Each structure stands twice: as structure tokens, then as C-alpha cells.
């Protein structure tokens, strides 16, 4: 137990780990497990069999994990860091997702892929004007995933990986137990395990202060130099209170394709402390100074969607909550890639079947 405790604590503090195992051990709950095991050992608990030791370790993980996650649930409402993804993986994932959504659309349409406009025209030709109008409005409705994932949610689907069951398609079920934990099952994969969940905070649908705050925080996460460095542990929200000059220029370059904006002088004039960077309040004021809707107009150009990670020591699912598109499906779907023991090449699909 002592060796395991030191291993967990050492792994948690290590900054050189890059695998999904590092994500697991860096969690506060994992550190609590290590410290708990260390304390239990140093207090000279009675000797027990190997089977009893494994059982106690499991109980300790569950117990300390619960304490950690109670704190993290509060932190999540305060905007936990958004999930990072390698740019090449992002490009490949979006390409694969688009293919899957097109296939899904063809299946829903009986083998014929058609745009919403064509469907609306067809419905109007049948005199079904109300249905045609409702079809158009459905794309303007709040995204289905905004209130998820929450305890009680159930997602079902399938996954495959070249190193599992000869790359066969395996059934998959996820039952959410807390906003950061769930039970992952696969009958054909022959496993049932507790996994961690790391989901981006949602961006509210309706315009207003709450949506503005979420959009600004998302931007401050993505354009934080430490967050953008994959050699560094992702910073917490409290460490991303400012956006530096170069990162603000990068934001405008990606949002508007204008380079070198703003100037250093203009940046300094709109910051109380240019060395620290622009605060969120200063950023919002600067952005909406001439146009109160500027943030809402530019945000979609940099927003990369809401990401989700599901993982334990061996499996790592990295996907996106999908939203319906004009020519594709996406309602209630999560699509993404799968790694097993740090080896990629797998894919997964989950669909919300029960709301908590």
C-alpha cells in the first residue's frame, strides 16, 4: 500500500506525463487517494490478506474520490478549464464526424440526403406549412446537450478499437452518476467500470450576461498561453483571469483574419495593468464598445464546440457533443475517437437514451 501511495502522489505531482493516465492521476481525488493510503499505512492498520487489501484500496478510492468530486462539482459551475485537443486530432476528428453525420442523415432520410430548405419546400408543396416552419425553427432551438451530462443520464451506442476484440464493433453504455463520474459498460467488450468524465461547460443559448460570461471565460481559457502548451498542466480557471497582448492579437487574427490588431498602445490604453493583461471585464468592455453584439457575432468563428472526455487507466474517449446541422444529423449524439493504453485508432458513438 505504501508503494502504491507514493506512486500515486509522485504521479500526481509529475509534470512530464502526457498520457490519459496523467489526466487521471493529476485529479485532486487521485492525490487524496494517495495521501489516504499513506496515512492509513503510517497509522499501522492491522494486517490483512491481499484480497482484503484490494478491497480496502477500492473503498479508499471511492471515499476520497467522493470528497474530491463534491468540491469539483462546485468548481465546475465556476467554469472548469475546457478540454484541450491536439490540432491534428481536431482536424481528423471533425472530418470523421462530418462523414458520420452525413451517413446518419441519409439513414434518417431513407437513403436520400437533402437540405432543410428542400425538405421545407417539399412540406409546403403538401400544404404542411406549419411543419415546414417548425423544421426551420428546430435548428434555432437550444442545443440538446446544454443541460447534460447530469446524474441519471444514460447514453448508449458502440465503439471499436484495433486492439480490442479484433476491431469489432462493441456495444457501449454510459450511466452518469455524478457530473464527473459514470459507469461504462460493454457486454461484448466484457467490462463494467467506473470512469471519469471531463466535460466543457456549456455556452447558454439565450443572449444575456450569463452567455457573455461563458463566452468570455471560454476565450480566456483557449487563449491562455499555458493552456495552449501541451507540455504544461492545464491551468485552473482562477489562473486564467487575464489575456495577454499577444494572445489578444491571436484571438482577433483567428476571429477576423486581421493581423497585428490591436496595437500595443491601444492594448495598454484599455488595460489597468498591461503586464498582467486585460481582465475579463476590460475585454468585454473593449469588445462591445462600438457594437454591443460584437462578442456574440465573433464568438462562433473561434468556438470549436463542446468537448467531452471519458477515461480511466486504460481507455480514453475524446469526443464532441453534436448539434443538428442543416445537411446532417446530430441530435442527442456524442461522436469521437478512442485510445486504448495510449494507442489511438478507435472511434465511438453515444446517443442520449434517458435524461436524468
XYZ file of C-alpha atoms in Angstrom:
356
model
C 0.000 0.000 0.000
C 2.864 2.344 0.893
C 4.442 1.841 -2.522
C 1.131 2.461 -4.237
C 0.556 5.617 -2.187
C 3.953 7.055 -3.132
C 3.375 6.120 -6.775
C 0.048 7.962 -6.881
C 1.412 11.054 -5.119
C 4.522 11.147 -7.314
C 2.457 10.739 -10.467
C 0.078 13.488 -9.420
C 2.903 15.985 -8.998
C 4.748 14.882 -12.126
C 4.513 17.396 -14.989
C 6.133 15.205 -17.613
C 3.245 12.788 -18.093
C 1.258 13.256 -21.274
C -0.939 10.142 -21.471
C -4.556 9.915 -20.399
C -3.245 8.159 -17.288
C -1.707 11.501 -16.323
C -5.135 13.115 -16.544
C -6.384 10.504 -14.106
C -3.599 10.855 -11.546
C -3.480 14.648 -11.652
C -7.026 14.878 -10.342
C -7.393 16.151 -6.748
C -9.271 12.943 -5.910
C -6.302 10.873 -7.037
C -3.997 12.873 -4.763
C -6.463 12.315 -1.942
C -6.350 8.583 -2.599
C -2.564 8.587 -2.395
C -2.497 10.628 0.799
C -5.242 8.488 2.287
C -3.340 5.306 1.578
C -0.166 6.827 3.001
C -1.892 7.888 6.211
C -3.573 4.509 6.534
C -0.232 2.748 6.217
C 1.647 5.008 8.613
C -1.004 4.502 11.284
C -0.212 0.767 11.142
C -3.557 -0.679 10.221
C -3.996 -4.385 11.079
C -2.500 -6.823 8.567
C -4.918 -8.191 6.021
C -4.927 -10.551 3.087
C -4.159 -9.459 -0.475
C -7.846 -9.710 -1.369
C -8.817 -7.567 1.639
C -6.099 -5.050 0.709
C -7.527 -4.674 -2.798
C -10.988 -4.236 -1.304
C -9.786 -1.552 1.123
C -7.958 0.231 -1.690
C -11.169 0.293 -3.749
C -13.138 1.645 -0.788
C -10.488 4.304 -0.148
C -10.604 5.387 -3.783
C -14.381 5.620 -3.687
C -14.378 7.523 -0.423
C -11.681 10.045 -1.226
C -12.986 10.357 -4.776
C -16.366 11.422 -3.441
C -14.833 14.176 -1.332
C -12.811 15.414 -4.282
C -15.766 15.396 -6.616
C -18.017 17.292 -4.245
C -15.516 20.142 -4.392
C -15.099 19.772 -8.136
C -18.843 19.920 -8.753
C -18.839 23.402 -7.261
C -15.768 24.248 -9.320
C -17.464 23.078 -12.481
C -20.247 25.606 -12.005
C -17.397 28.118 -11.735
C -16.103 27.037 -15.139
C -13.501 24.284 -15.028
C -10.835 24.502 -17.763
C -12.082 23.465 -21.196
C -10.594 20.276 -22.636
C -7.549 20.513 -24.868
C -7.035 18.592 -28.116
C -4.098 18.349 -30.460
C -4.836 20.445 -33.599
C -4.164 17.482 -35.907
C -6.509 15.291 -33.863
C -9.104 18.064 -34.005
C -8.861 18.267 -37.797
C -9.097 14.497 -38.248
C -11.946 14.192 -35.756
C -14.069 16.869 -37.424
C -13.537 15.249 -40.808
C -14.654 11.877 -39.462
C -17.585 13.413 -37.565
C -18.871 15.100 -40.716
C -18.792 11.768 -42.544
C -20.694 10.075 -39.731
C -23.342 12.794 -39.564
C -23.892 12.648 -43.298
C -24.344 8.902 -43.039
C -26.725 9.383 -40.134
C -28.708 11.901 -42.161
C -29.036 9.556 -45.121
C -30.307 6.814 -42.854
C -32.865 9.144 -41.270
C -33.953 10.354 -44.694
C -34.388 6.857 -46.085
C -31.206 6.926 -48.124
C -31.590 10.428 -49.546
C -29.554 13.302 -48.157
C -31.426 16.583 -48.506
C -31.082 20.067 -47.123
C -33.550 21.592 -44.694
C -34.593 24.065 -47.393
C -35.519 21.203 -49.740
C -37.479 19.468 -47.012
C -39.300 22.689 -46.187
C -40.189 23.180 -49.848
C -41.483 19.618 -50.034
C -43.612 20.069 -46.916
C -45.026 23.320 -48.274
C -45.887 21.582 -51.556
C -48.009 19.207 -49.493
C -49.669 22.109 -47.756
C -47.901 21.362 -44.454
C -46.829 24.942 -43.798
C -46.745 24.612 -40.017
C -44.415 21.615 -40.184
C -42.157 23.402 -42.647
C -41.905 26.377 -40.297
C -41.258 24.130 -37.299
C -38.463 22.355 -39.175
C -36.660 25.633 -39.729
C -37.088 26.731 -36.128
C -35.756 23.400 -34.829
C -32.259 24.434 -35.868
C -32.587 27.651 -33.855
C -33.622 25.866 -30.659
C -31.186 25.482 -27.730
C -28.667 22.690 -28.239
C -29.869 19.412 -26.756
C -26.695 18.922 -24.700
C -26.835 22.161 -22.684
C -28.440 20.528 -19.604
C -26.251 17.398 -19.855
C -24.356 15.436 -18.563
C -26.074 15.104 -15.191
C -26.648 12.204 -12.774
C -29.178 9.779 -14.190
C -28.335 10.411 -17.843
C -27.904 7.230 -19.879
C -26.064 7.113 -23.192
C -25.916 4.052 -25.433
C -24.007 3.306 -28.595
C -20.947 1.471 -29.795
C -17.182 1.727 -30.159
C -14.292 -0.043 -31.792
C -10.528 -0.145 -31.424
C -7.932 -2.166 -33.372
C -6.569 -3.707 -30.163
C -9.909 -4.789 -28.743
C -11.794 -7.878 -29.938
C -10.187 -7.792 -33.388
C -11.520 -4.290 -34.037
C -15.133 -5.477 -33.903
C -17.912 -3.027 -33.186
C -18.708 -3.352 -29.478
C -21.791 -2.178 -27.637
C -21.298 0.693 -25.186
C -23.389 2.154 -22.367
C -22.614 5.091 -20.079
C -24.661 5.848 -16.962
C -23.777 9.203 -15.385
C -23.527 9.026 -11.592
C -22.057 12.494 -10.913
C -21.112 15.360 -13.255
C -17.585 13.929 -13.216
C -18.092 10.174 -12.902
C -20.044 7.444 -14.591
C -20.329 3.701 -15.127
C -19.158 2.476 -18.520
C -20.349 -0.949 -19.671
C -19.915 -3.194 -22.692
C -21.396 -6.673 -22.885
C -19.336 -7.723 -25.891
C -16.311 -5.885 -24.544
C -16.748 -7.787 -21.285
C -16.287 -4.889 -18.876
C -18.122 -2.693 -16.395
C -16.056 0.068 -14.844
C -16.210 3.416 -13.125
C -14.809 6.169 -15.340
C -14.065 9.862 -15.027
C -15.913 12.482 -17.066
C -14.436 15.814 -18.100
C -16.977 17.956 -19.941
C -16.632 21.535 -21.145
C -19.001 23.993 -19.560
C -21.931 24.746 -21.900
C -22.485 28.091 -23.599
C -26.055 29.256 -22.826
C -28.382 29.668 -25.778
C -30.186 32.890 -24.877
C -28.292 36.209 -25.157
C -27.558 37.943 -21.890
C -24.971 38.360 -19.121
C -24.763 34.624 -18.419
C -23.956 33.804 -22.029
C -21.487 36.700 -22.261
C -19.677 35.457 -19.169
C -19.455 31.899 -20.518
C -18.164 33.079 -23.902
C -15.539 35.348 -22.318
C -14.341 32.612 -19.977
C -14.099 30.154 -22.887
C -11.990 32.661 -24.829
C -9.765 33.308 -21.815
C -9.202 29.567 -21.484
C -8.415 28.921 -25.140
C -6.153 31.953 -25.481
C -4.196 31.345 -22.317
C -0.528 30.600 -23.170
C -0.215 27.870 -20.537
C -3.459 26.185 -21.634
C -2.186 26.191 -25.227
C 1.078 24.472 -24.242
C 0.685 20.698 -24.206
C 3.876 20.455 -22.155
C 2.143 22.157 -19.256
C -0.584 21.006 -16.895
C -3.823 22.829 -17.793
C -4.284 25.857 -15.515
C -7.374 26.317 -13.414
C -9.988 28.980 -14.092
C -8.602 31.229 -11.365
C -5.245 31.200 -13.176
C -6.844 32.474 -16.387
C -8.139 35.844 -15.257
C -6.186 37.845 -17.851
C -5.490 37.665 -21.571
C -2.010 38.917 -22.561
C -1.312 41.187 -25.512
C -0.057 38.502 -27.932
C -2.957 36.205 -27.135
C -5.460 39.005 -27.747
C -3.845 39.596 -31.136
C -4.126 35.874 -31.874
C -7.819 35.975 -30.968
C -8.511 38.791 -33.417
C -6.378 37.122 -36.070
C -8.432 33.911 -35.857
C -11.765 35.672 -35.378
C -11.412 38.367 -38.053
C -8.309 37.340 -40.075
C -6.748 40.707 -39.216
C -3.115 40.509 -38.092
C -1.392 42.838 -35.649
C -4.575 44.073 -34.000
C -4.816 45.749 -31.579
C -1.644 47.795 -31.339
C 0.415 47.711 -28.167
C -0.623 51.287 -27.385
C -4.319 50.555 -27.803
C -3.950 47.467 -25.624
C -2.200 49.493 -22.927
C -4.887 52.180 -23.049
C -7.589 49.608 -22.314
C -5.801 47.759 -19.505
C -5.328 48.766 -15.896
C -2.237 46.522 -15.754
C -0.849 45.740 -19.262
C 1.844 43.466 -17.815
C -0.768 41.113 -16.373
C -3.051 41.536 -19.344
C -6.628 42.506 -19.998
C -9.177 41.366 -17.420
C -12.437 39.736 -18.445
C -14.404 42.864 -17.649
C -11.957 45.009 -19.621
C -12.079 42.556 -22.538
C -15.875 42.583 -22.679
C -15.988 46.375 -22.448
C -13.345 46.746 -25.149
C -15.031 44.238 -27.460
C -18.531 45.684 -27.170
C -17.518 49.348 -27.049
C -18.807 50.155 -30.536
C -21.162 47.222 -31.017
C -22.990 45.640 -28.071
C -23.387 42.407 -30.075
C -19.775 42.145 -31.239
C -18.873 39.310 -28.862
C -21.879 37.251 -29.903
C -21.096 37.808 -33.579
C -17.412 36.874 -33.413
C -17.563 34.015 -30.908
C -18.839 31.379 -33.398
C -15.748 31.970 -35.558
C -13.411 30.725 -32.813
C -15.680 28.316 -30.932
C -14.630 24.714 -31.511
C -17.631 23.089 -29.875
C -18.249 21.459 -26.523
C -15.871 18.617 -25.774
C -16.139 15.565 -23.559
C -13.523 13.144 -22.234
C -14.325 9.750 -20.687
C -11.383 7.875 -19.230
C -9.800 5.506 -16.759
C -6.364 3.867 -16.583
C -6.724 2.146 -19.981
C -9.484 3.700 -22.060
C -9.679 7.294 -23.234
C -12.698 8.601 -25.175
C -12.312 12.089 -26.646
C -15.395 13.436 -28.390
C -17.785 16.305 -29.039
C -21.402 16.917 -28.174
C -23.008 17.188 -31.593
C -25.603 19.729 -32.701
C -28.035 19.348 -35.617
C -26.766 20.866 -38.857
C -28.661 21.918 -41.960
C -27.466 18.958 -44.009
C -26.605 16.464 -41.301
C -27.954 14.829 -38.186
C -26.567 15.233 -34.684
C -29.437 15.353 -32.196
C -28.556 13.621 -28.898
C -25.237 12.355 -30.286
C -21.665 12.326 -29.000
C -19.015 11.271 -31.509
C -15.286 10.901 -31.058
C -12.047 8.945 -31.036
C -10.896 6.186 -28.680
C -7.429 5.350 -27.355
C -6.529 2.146 -25.538
C -3.313 2.069 -23.489
C -2.253 5.303 -25.215
C -2.734 3.770 -28.683
C -5.248 5.606 -30.875
C -7.166 4.411 -33.889
C -10.581 3.810 -32.339
C -13.931 5.572 -32.704
C -17.138 5.772 -30.663
C -20.711 6.926 -30.874
C -23.053 7.560 -27.943
C -26.693 8.659 -28.005
C -28.715 10.032 -25.120
C -31.456 7.481 -24.364
C -32.536 8.609 -20.891
C -32.377 12.008 -19.208
C -31.530 12.276 -15.530
